[in-house]
Short mmCIF file of C-alpha atoms in Angstrom, two decimals:
data_model
loop_
_atom_site.label_atom_id
_atom_site.label_comp_id
_atom_site.label_asym_id
_atom_site.label_seq_id
_atom_site.Cartn_x
_atom_site.Cartn_y
_atom_site.Cartn_z
CA UNK A 1 -8.92 16.08 17.32
CA UNK A 2 -5.41 14.99 16.43
CA UNK A 3 -5.87 12.80 13.34
CA UNK A 4 -8.38 11.95 10.62
CA UNK A 5 -7.70 8.82 8.56
CA UNK A 6 -9.24 9.00 5.09
CA UNK A 7 -9.70 5.67 3.29
CA UNK A 8 -11.01 5.80 -0.28
CA UNK A 9 -12.49 2.47 -1.30
CA UNK A 10 -13.50 0.95 -4.61
CA UNK A 11 -14.54 -2.69 -4.83
CA UNK A 12 -12.07 -4.18 -2.34
CA UNK A 13 -14.47 -5.16 0.42
CA UNK A 14 -12.28 -7.74 2.19
CA UNK A 15 -9.11 -5.67 2.03
CA UNK A 16 -11.10 -2.71 3.33
CA UNK A 17 -12.33 -4.76 6.29
CA UNK A 18 -8.79 -5.74 7.24
CA UNK A 19 -7.51 -2.18 6.70
CA UNK A 20 -10.16 -0.53 8.91
CA UNK A 21 -9.59 -3.16 11.60
CA UNK A 22 -5.86 -2.41 11.62
CA UNK A 23 -6.50 1.36 11.71
CA UNK A 24 -8.90 1.01 14.64
CA UNK A 25 -6.25 -0.88 16.60
CA UNK A 26 -3.67 1.80 15.75
CA UNK A 27 -5.89 4.66 16.93
CA UNK A 28 -6.72 3.34 20.41
CA UNK A 29 -4.44 5.87 22.14
CA UNK A 30 -5.09 8.78 19.76
CA UNK A 31 -7.95 11.28 19.54
CA UNK A 32 -8.86 10.42 15.98
CA UNK A 33 -11.53 9.47 13.48
CA UNK A 34 -11.81 7.19 10.46
CA UNK A 35 -13.62 8.38 7.34
CA UNK A 36 -14.29 5.81 4.62
CA UNK A 37 -15.27 7.24 1.24
CA UNK A 38 -16.71 4.65 -1.12
CA UNK A 39 -16.63 5.39 -4.85
CA UNK A 40 -19.80 3.49 -5.80
CA UNK A 41 -18.43 -0.01 -5.21
CA UNK A 42 -20.42 -2.81 -6.80
CA UNK A 43 -19.51 -5.26 -4.03
CA UNK A 44 -20.92 -5.16 -0.49
CA UNK A 45 -18.24 -2.79 0.87
CA UNK A 46 -20.79 -0.33 2.23
CA UNK A 47 -22.98 -3.03 3.76
CA UNK A 48 -19.92 -4.54 5.46
CA UNK A 49 -18.90 -1.14 6.86
CA UNK A 50 -22.37 -0.46 8.27
CA UNK A 51 -22.55 -3.90 9.86
CA UNK A 52 -19.02 -4.35 11.24
CA UNK A 53 -17.91 -0.74 11.74
CA UNK A 54 -21.08 1.28 12.42
CA UNK A 55 -19.08 3.88 14.37
CA UNK A 56 -16.92 4.73 11.35
CA UNK A 57 -18.08 7.63 9.19
CA UNK A 58 -19.05 6.29 5.76
CA UNK A 59 -19.52 8.52 2.73
CA UNK A 60 -21.14 6.52 -0.08
CA UNK A 61 -20.68 8.25 -3.42
CA UNK A 62 -23.16 7.40 -6.14
CA UNK A 63 -20.48 7.24 -8.83
CA UNK A 64 -16.76 6.63 -9.12
CA UNK A 65 -15.38 10.14 -8.72
CA UNK A 66 -11.72 9.13 -8.94
CA UNK A 67 -8.91 9.19 -6.40
CA UNK A 68 -8.39 12.97 -6.07
CA UNK A 69 -12.03 14.01 -5.69
CA UNK A 70 -12.88 11.06 -3.47
CA UNK A 71 -10.10 11.95 -1.04
CA UNK A 72 -10.93 15.67 -1.18
CA UNK A 73 -14.51 14.84 -0.16
CA UNK A 74 -13.20 12.92 2.84
CA UNK A 75 -10.76 15.64 3.92
CA UNK A 76 -13.51 18.27 3.62
CA UNK A 77 -15.34 16.52 6.44
CA UNK A 78 -12.25 15.77 8.52
CA UNK A 79 -11.78 17.32 11.96
CA UNK A 80 -8.22 16.27 12.75
CA UNK A 81 -5.22 18.59 12.87
CA UNK A 82 -3.50 15.97 10.72
CA UNK A 83 -4.95 13.83 7.95
CA UNK A 84 -3.72 10.48 6.73
CA UNK A 85 -4.51 9.47 3.16
CA UNK A 86 -4.59 5.68 3.27
CA UNK A 87 -5.33 3.04 0.63
CA UNK A 88 -7.85 0.33 1.54
CA UNK A 89 -5.39 -2.40 0.50
CA UNK A 90 -3.03 -1.57 3.36
CA UNK A 91 -2.39 -2.89 6.87
CA UNK A 92 -0.92 -0.58 9.52
CA UNK A 93 0.83 -1.61 12.73
CA UNK A 94 -0.67 -0.80 16.12
CA UNK A 95 1.94 1.90 16.75
CA UNK A 96 2.20 3.32 13.21
CA UNK A 97 0.28 6.55 13.78
CA UNK A 98 1.80 7.25 17.18
CA UNK A 99 5.29 7.00 15.71
CA UNK A 100 4.54 9.03 12.58
CA UNK A 101 2.75 11.81 14.46
CA UNK A 102 5.56 12.05 17.03
CA UNK A 103 8.07 12.37 14.21
CA UNK A 104 5.98 14.94 12.32
CA UNK A 105 5.61 17.14 15.39
CA UNK A 106 9.38 17.29 15.83
CA UNK A 107 9.97 18.69 12.33
CA UNK A 108 9.81 22.47 11.98
CA UNK A 109 9.35 22.20 8.21
CA UNK A 110 7.09 19.15 8.07
CA UNK A 111 5.26 18.64 4.81
CA UNK A 112 4.11 15.12 3.99
CA UNK A 113 5.31 12.12 6.01
CA UNK A 114 5.48 8.72 4.35
CA UNK A 115 6.70 5.41 5.74
CA UNK A 116 8.23 2.11 4.72
CA UNK A 117 5.83 0.08 2.57
CA UNK A 118 6.14 -3.63 1.88
CA UNK A 119 4.10 -5.92 -0.34
CA UNK A 120 2.24 -9.04 0.74
CA UNK A 121 5.43 -11.11 0.64
CA UNK A 122 7.39 -8.77 2.90
CA UNK A 123 9.47 -7.14 0.18
CA UNK A 124 10.17 -3.41 0.27
CA UNK A 125 8.26 -1.27 -2.24
CA UNK A 126 10.73 1.24 -3.74
CA UNK A 127 7.98 3.77 -4.51
CA UNK A 128 7.85 4.44 -0.75
CA UNK A 129 10.31 7.26 -1.53
CA UNK A 130 10.90 8.98 -4.86
CA UNK A 131 12.41 12.00 -6.51
CA UNK A 132 10.65 14.57 -8.66
CA UNK A 133 10.14 12.90 -12.08
CA UNK A 134 11.76 15.65 -14.14
CA UNK A 135 12.25 14.76 -17.82
CA UNK A 136 15.69 13.30 -17.09
CA UNK A 137 14.58 11.38 -14.00
CA UNK A 138 11.62 9.97 -15.93
CA UNK A 139 14.03 8.91 -18.68
CA UNK A 140 16.17 6.96 -16.17
CA UNK A 141 13.03 5.21 -14.93
CA UNK A 142 11.59 4.28 -18.31
CA UNK A 143 14.98 3.05 -19.61
CA UNK A 144 15.78 1.26 -16.30
CA UNK A 145 19.08 3.14 -15.98
CA UNK A 146 18.36 3.51 -12.26
CA UNK A 147 18.78 -0.27 -11.89
CA UNK A 148 22.23 -0.30 -13.47
CA UNK A 149 23.60 2.72 -11.57
CA UNK A 150 21.85 2.65 -8.16
CA UNK A 151 24.65 4.54 -6.41
CA UNK A 152 25.16 7.23 -9.04
CA UNK A 153 23.36 10.49 -8.35
CA UNK A 154 22.78 11.17 -12.03
CA UNK A 155 20.70 8.00 -12.41
CA UNK A 156 19.29 7.06 -8.97
CA UNK A 157 16.87 9.88 -8.29
CA UNK A 158 13.58 8.26 -9.32
CA UNK A 159 13.44 6.00 -6.25
CA UNK A 160 15.58 8.32 -4.09
CA UNK A 161 18.22 5.60 -3.88
CA UNK A 162 20.64 7.90 -2.07
CA UNK A 163 18.46 7.08 0.97
CA UNK A 164 18.23 3.40 1.81
CA UNK A 165 14.99 1.79 2.97
CA UNK A 166 16.14 1.75 6.60
CA UNK A 167 17.12 5.39 6.72
CA UNK A 168 14.80 8.28 7.57
CA UNK A 169 15.30 11.48 5.61
CA UNK A 170 13.98 14.12 3.26
CA UNK A 171 12.59 13.02 -0.09
CA UNK A 172 10.65 14.80 -2.78
CA UNK A 173 7.77 12.48 -3.65
CA UNK A 174 5.70 10.12 -1.49
CA UNK A 175 3.12 7.56 -2.49
CA UNK A 176 -0.62 8.18 -2.05
CA UNK A 177 -1.12 4.81 -0.34
CA UNK A 178 0.10 6.37 2.92
CA UNK A 179 0.49 10.13 3.43
CA UNK A 180 0.30 12.07 6.71
CA UNK A 181 0.23 15.86 6.71
CA UNK A 182 -1.41 18.82 8.41
CA UNK A 183 -4.99 19.26 7.26
CA UNK A 184 -4.44 23.02 6.85
CA UNK A 185 -1.46 22.32 4.56
CA UNK A 186 -3.54 19.91 2.49
CA UNK A 187 -6.19 22.62 2.08
CA UNK A 188 -3.59 25.34 1.47
CA UNK A 189 -2.25 23.59 -1.65
CA UNK A 190 -5.76 22.68 -2.80
CA UNK A 191 -5.61 18.99 -1.99
CA UNK A 192 -5.43 16.49 -4.82
CA UNK A 193 -5.94 18.08 -8.23
CA UNK A 194 -9.31 16.84 -9.46
CA UNK A 195 -8.29 17.41 -13.08
CA UNK A 196 -6.20 14.26 -12.69
CA UNK A 197 -8.37 11.16 -12.31
CA UNK A 198 -5.56 9.09 -10.75
CA UNK A 199 -1.91 7.92 -10.89
CA UNK A 200 0.03 11.21 -10.83
CA UNK A 201 -2.05 12.78 -8.07
CA UNK A 202 0.36 11.84 -5.29
CA UNK A 203 3.31 13.16 -7.33
CA UNK A 204 1.46 16.41 -7.90
CA UNK A 205 0.46 16.83 -4.23
CA UNK A 206 4.00 16.09 -3.04
CA UNK A 207 5.41 18.60 -5.51
CA UNK A 208 2.89 21.29 -4.51
CA UNK A 209 3.87 20.85 -0.85
CA UNK A 210 7.56 21.25 -1.75
CA UNK A 211 6.74 24.51 -3.53
CA UNK A 212 5.39 25.93 -0.25
CA UNK A 213 8.87 25.58 1.27
CA UNK A 214 7.98 22.54 3.38
CA UNK A 215 9.96 19.29 3.36
CA UNK A 216 8.57 15.83 2.70
CA UNK A 217 10.00 12.97 4.77
CA UNK A 218 10.39 9.24 4.37
CA UNK A 219 10.10 7.72 7.87
CA UNK A 220 11.49 4.19 8.12
CA UNK A 221 10.66 3.36 11.74
CA UNK A 222 7.24 1.90 11.01
CA UNK A 223 6.20 -0.50 8.25
CA UNK A 224 2.86 -0.75 6.47
CA UNK A 225 1.72 -3.54 4.14
CA UNK A 226 0.51 -2.28 0.76
CA UNK A 227 -0.84 -5.10 -1.36
CA UNK A 228 -0.89 -2.61 -4.24
CA UNK A 229 -2.28 -4.88 -6.96
CA UNK A 230 -5.71 -4.50 -5.39
CA UNK A 231 -5.91 -0.81 -6.20
CA UNK A 232 -6.25 -1.21 -9.93
CA UNK A 233 -6.58 -3.91 -12.55
CA UNK A 234 -3.90 -3.06 -15.12
CA UNK A 235 -6.02 -3.29 -18.27
CA UNK A 236 -6.48 -1.01 -21.29
CA UNK A 237 -8.19 1.63 -19.15
CA UNK A 238 -5.21 1.61 -16.79
CA UNK A 239 -2.83 2.23 -19.69
CA UNK A 240 -4.89 5.12 -20.99
CA UNK A 241 -5.22 6.79 -17.58
CA UNK A 242 -1.54 6.27 -16.74
CA UNK A 243 -0.45 8.05 -19.93
CA UNK A 244 -2.95 10.85 -19.33
CA UNK A 245 -1.77 11.24 -15.72
CA UNK A 246 1.90 11.60 -16.62
CA UNK A 247 1.06 14.04 -19.40
CA UNK A 248 -1.06 16.01 -16.92
CA UNK A 249 1.86 16.38 -14.49
CA UNK A 250 4.32 17.51 -17.16
CA UNK A 251 1.90 19.98 -18.70
CA UNK A 252 1.20 21.44 -15.27
CA UNK A 253 4.75 21.74 -13.94
CA UNK A 254 7.22 21.59 -16.85
CA UNK A 255 7.60 23.30 -20.19
CA UNK A 256 8.48 20.49 -22.53
CA UNK A 257 9.74 20.57 -26.10
CA UNK A 258 7.94 18.78 -28.91
CA UNK A 259 10.61 16.07 -28.80
CA UNK A 260 10.10 15.55 -25.10
CA UNK A 261 6.31 15.41 -25.49
CA UNK A 262 6.64 12.69 -28.13
CA UNK A 263 9.19 10.82 -26.03
CA UNK A 264 6.93 10.86 -22.98
CA UNK A 265 3.98 9.68 -25.05
CA UNK A 266 5.97 6.69 -26.27
CA UNK A 267 7.65 6.09 -22.91
CA UNK A 268 4.52 6.15 -20.78
CA UNK A 269 2.73 3.89 -23.26
CA UNK A 270 5.61 1.38 -23.15
CA UNK A 271 5.78 1.53 -19.35
CA UNK A 272 2.03 1.02 -18.96
CA UNK A 273 2.15 -1.87 -21.45
CA UNK A 274 4.97 -3.46 -19.47
CA UNK A 275 2.96 -3.18 -16.26
CA UNK A 276 -0.04 -4.71 -17.97
CA UNK A 277 2.00 -7.69 -19.15
CA UNK A 278 3.28 -8.21 -15.61
CA UNK A 279 -0.35 -8.80 -14.65
CA UNK A 280 -0.98 -11.41 -17.30
CA UNK A 281 -2.69 -14.68 -16.53
CA UNK A 282 -0.50 -16.99 -14.47
CA UNK A 283 -0.84 -20.65 -13.73
CA UNK A 284 -2.34 -21.03 -10.24
CA UNK A 285 0.10 -22.31 -7.64
CA UNK A 286 -1.07 -25.51 -6.01
CA UNK A 287 -0.60 -25.32 -2.24
CA UNK A 288 0.89 -28.58 -0.97
CA UNK A 289 0.83 -27.80 2.75
CA UNK A 290 -0.14 -25.05 5.18
CA UNK A 291 1.62 -23.55 8.16
CA UNK A 292 -0.63 -21.96 10.80
CA UNK A 293 0.66 -19.48 13.37
CA UNK A 294 -2.06 -19.32 16.02
CA UNK A 295 -2.68 -19.93 19.72
CA UNK A 296 -6.19 -21.21 19.09
CA UNK A 297 -6.61 -24.97 18.88
CA UNK A 298 -10.17 -24.54 17.58
CA UNK A 299 -8.87 -22.56 14.60
CA UNK A 300 -6.33 -25.30 13.94
CA UNK A 301 -8.96 -28.04 14.01
CA UNK A 302 -11.38 -26.06 11.84
CA UNK A 303 -8.72 -25.43 9.20
CA UNK A 304 -7.53 -29.04 9.22
CA UNK A 305 -11.07 -30.13 8.51
CA UNK A 306 -11.57 -27.55 5.75
CA UNK A 307 -8.21 -27.85 4.01
CA UNK A 308 -7.77 -31.61 4.09
CA UNK A 309 -4.02 -31.13 3.69
CA UNK A 310 -0.94 -31.25 5.86
CA UNK A 311 -1.07 -28.43 8.40
CA UNK A 312 1.99 -27.44 10.43
CA UNK A 313 1.07 -25.62 13.63
CA UNK A 314 3.20 -23.12 15.54
CA UNK A 315 2.05 -21.08 18.56
CA UNK A 316 5.01 -18.67 18.56
CA UNK A 317 5.21 -16.16 15.70
CA UNK A 318 8.68 -15.13 16.83
CA UNK A 319 10.03 -18.67 16.53
CA UNK A 320 11.39 -19.40 13.05
CA UNK A 321 12.69 -22.90 13.68
CA UNK A 322 9.78 -24.26 11.66
CA UNK A 323 11.24 -22.88 8.44
CA UNK A 324 14.46 -24.81 8.93
CA UNK A 325 12.72 -28.18 8.96
CA UNK A 326 13.98 -30.34 6.14
CA UNK A 327 10.54 -31.71 5.29
CA UNK A 328 9.34 -28.22 4.34
CA UNK A 329 11.96 -27.72 1.67
CA UNK A 330 10.62 -28.07 -1.85
CA UNK A 331 6.99 -27.84 -0.77
CA UNK A 332 4.58 -25.10 -1.84
CA UNK A 333 3.75 -23.73 1.60
CA UNK A 334 1.04 -21.23 2.44
CA UNK A 335 1.56 -19.54 5.80
CA UNK A 336 -1.56 -18.47 7.70
CA UNK A 337 -1.04 -15.76 10.34
CA UNK A 338 -3.84 -15.49 12.88
CA UNK A 339 -4.48 -11.87 13.93
CA UNK A 340 -6.71 -13.20 16.72
CA UNK A 341 -3.50 -14.46 18.34
CA UNK A 342 -0.90 -11.96 17.14
CA UNK A 343 -0.88 -8.21 16.56
CA UNK A 344 -0.58 -6.66 13.12
CA UNK A 345 2.77 -5.28 14.23
CA UNK A 346 4.03 -8.81 14.94
CA UNK A 347 2.64 -10.06 11.64
CA UNK A 348 4.27 -7.25 9.65
CA UNK A 349 7.60 -7.89 11.38
CA UNK A 350 7.22 -11.60 10.58
CA UNK A 351 6.78 -10.84 6.87
CA UNK A 352 9.86 -8.63 6.85
CA UNK A 353 11.97 -11.28 8.61
CA UNK A 354 10.86 -14.06 6.28
CA UNK A 355 10.62 -12.27 2.95
CA UNK A 356 13.31 -14.53 1.49
CA UNK A 357 11.58 -17.77 2.53
CA UNK A 358 9.59 -17.91 -0.73
CA UNK A 359 6.41 -18.93 1.04
CA UNK A 360 2.95 -17.51 0.41
CA UNK A 361 1.59 -15.44 3.30
CA UNK A 362 -2.03 -14.90 4.32
CA UNK A 363 -3.57 -13.09 7.29
CA UNK A 364 -6.68 -14.12 9.21
CA UNK A 365 -7.98 -10.74 10.48
CA UNK A 366 -9.36 -10.69 14.00
CA UNK A 367 -13.07 -11.45 14.11
CA UNK A 368 -13.21 -12.29 10.39
CA UNK A 369 -14.12 -15.56 8.71
CA UNK A 370 -11.56 -15.41 5.90
CA UNK A 371 -7.87 -15.24 5.18
CA UNK A 372 -6.39 -12.74 2.77
CA UNK A 373 -3.15 -11.84 1.05
CA UNK A 374 -1.26 -11.37 -2.18
CA UNK A 375 1.82 -12.93 -3.78
CA UNK A 376 2.64 -10.05 -6.11
CA UNK A 377 2.19 -6.29 -6.15
CA UNK A 378 1.10 -6.61 -9.80
CA UNK A 379 -1.86 -8.96 -9.29
CA UNK A 380 -5.14 -9.06 -7.47
CA UNK A 381 -4.94 -10.77 -4.11
CA UNK A 382 -6.60 -13.87 -2.77
CA UNK A 383 -9.47 -14.17 -0.31
CA UNK A 384 -10.52 -17.56 1.08
CA UNK A 385 -13.52 -17.86 3.36
CA UNK A 386 -13.29 -19.99 6.50
CA UNK A 387 -16.23 -22.36 6.61
#
């Protein structure tokens, strides 16, 4: 078997459904398997998996074992030569795995392969590629120096800014939302360190792979949506675990002075607090009109009846003339992209093309009675059921 895709889920039932659907479409030409590990979700994630995806291997843990252990359990049962660690709040394109595997097989020193990640509005996520967060690099991140000197090597290492988002190349650290590597390499380095509950586990795994002499790569030729805010609610528990995770990484890999330890304690607390404030309560945005991209007139009529608002209809996802219409300007538009009519690859490309349009984007997954999406990588997403 060529590939095993490991998806660790916790209480994101609808995002999981869309993710597994996209993975299935992307594995049609590959000898592969999907393994979903559920960390004792309180929603109906497991029931949904058994009903809609009975052919997918489901491991239902009886408690939340954390990100590292949950993924290690999945990899332990994997049969593929390669494994992909994939978050449930992601959407892959139909050709994502074919492209990544072809690239990986060409590299003689292949470690972990990551790809371009965007959020639910089409904007690039800079954590798609990072440098090793040494004490100095961490300092440039916490103090935001990397923003002021993006082209200066002394300050731009945290997000590997020497490599632009549309350039494939070697990087040190990749994000755990999407990682492809040889299963034997994963096992050789011990997988994710289970002493770390979450947050620095992907940094640690990337660093361990580098220490074997392998190279990690950022691969820009395929794009994956990572809603990101779905993974964790940034509350007090988040702040505590984030600080503990960063301290874990530094204790494991760096010998720090007392001053540095104190600095990191203060810095990680401030950073986690900042992230929490970004997730604060926001006034709901009132949608004034909808724009549906679909070939199905029945879907159009059903949504018109349910929404009771102006609905623009376009049958061609590659035609952007709609966005130039003067009557759309100034309106709060929600764009609905029908996966029954268009591929995930087309939808992802649409988001990238129109990221500056300032509209809200939602996907109707094929065979599903809901639309789903997110307007910010800091907040929980939105799910609306189709009646």
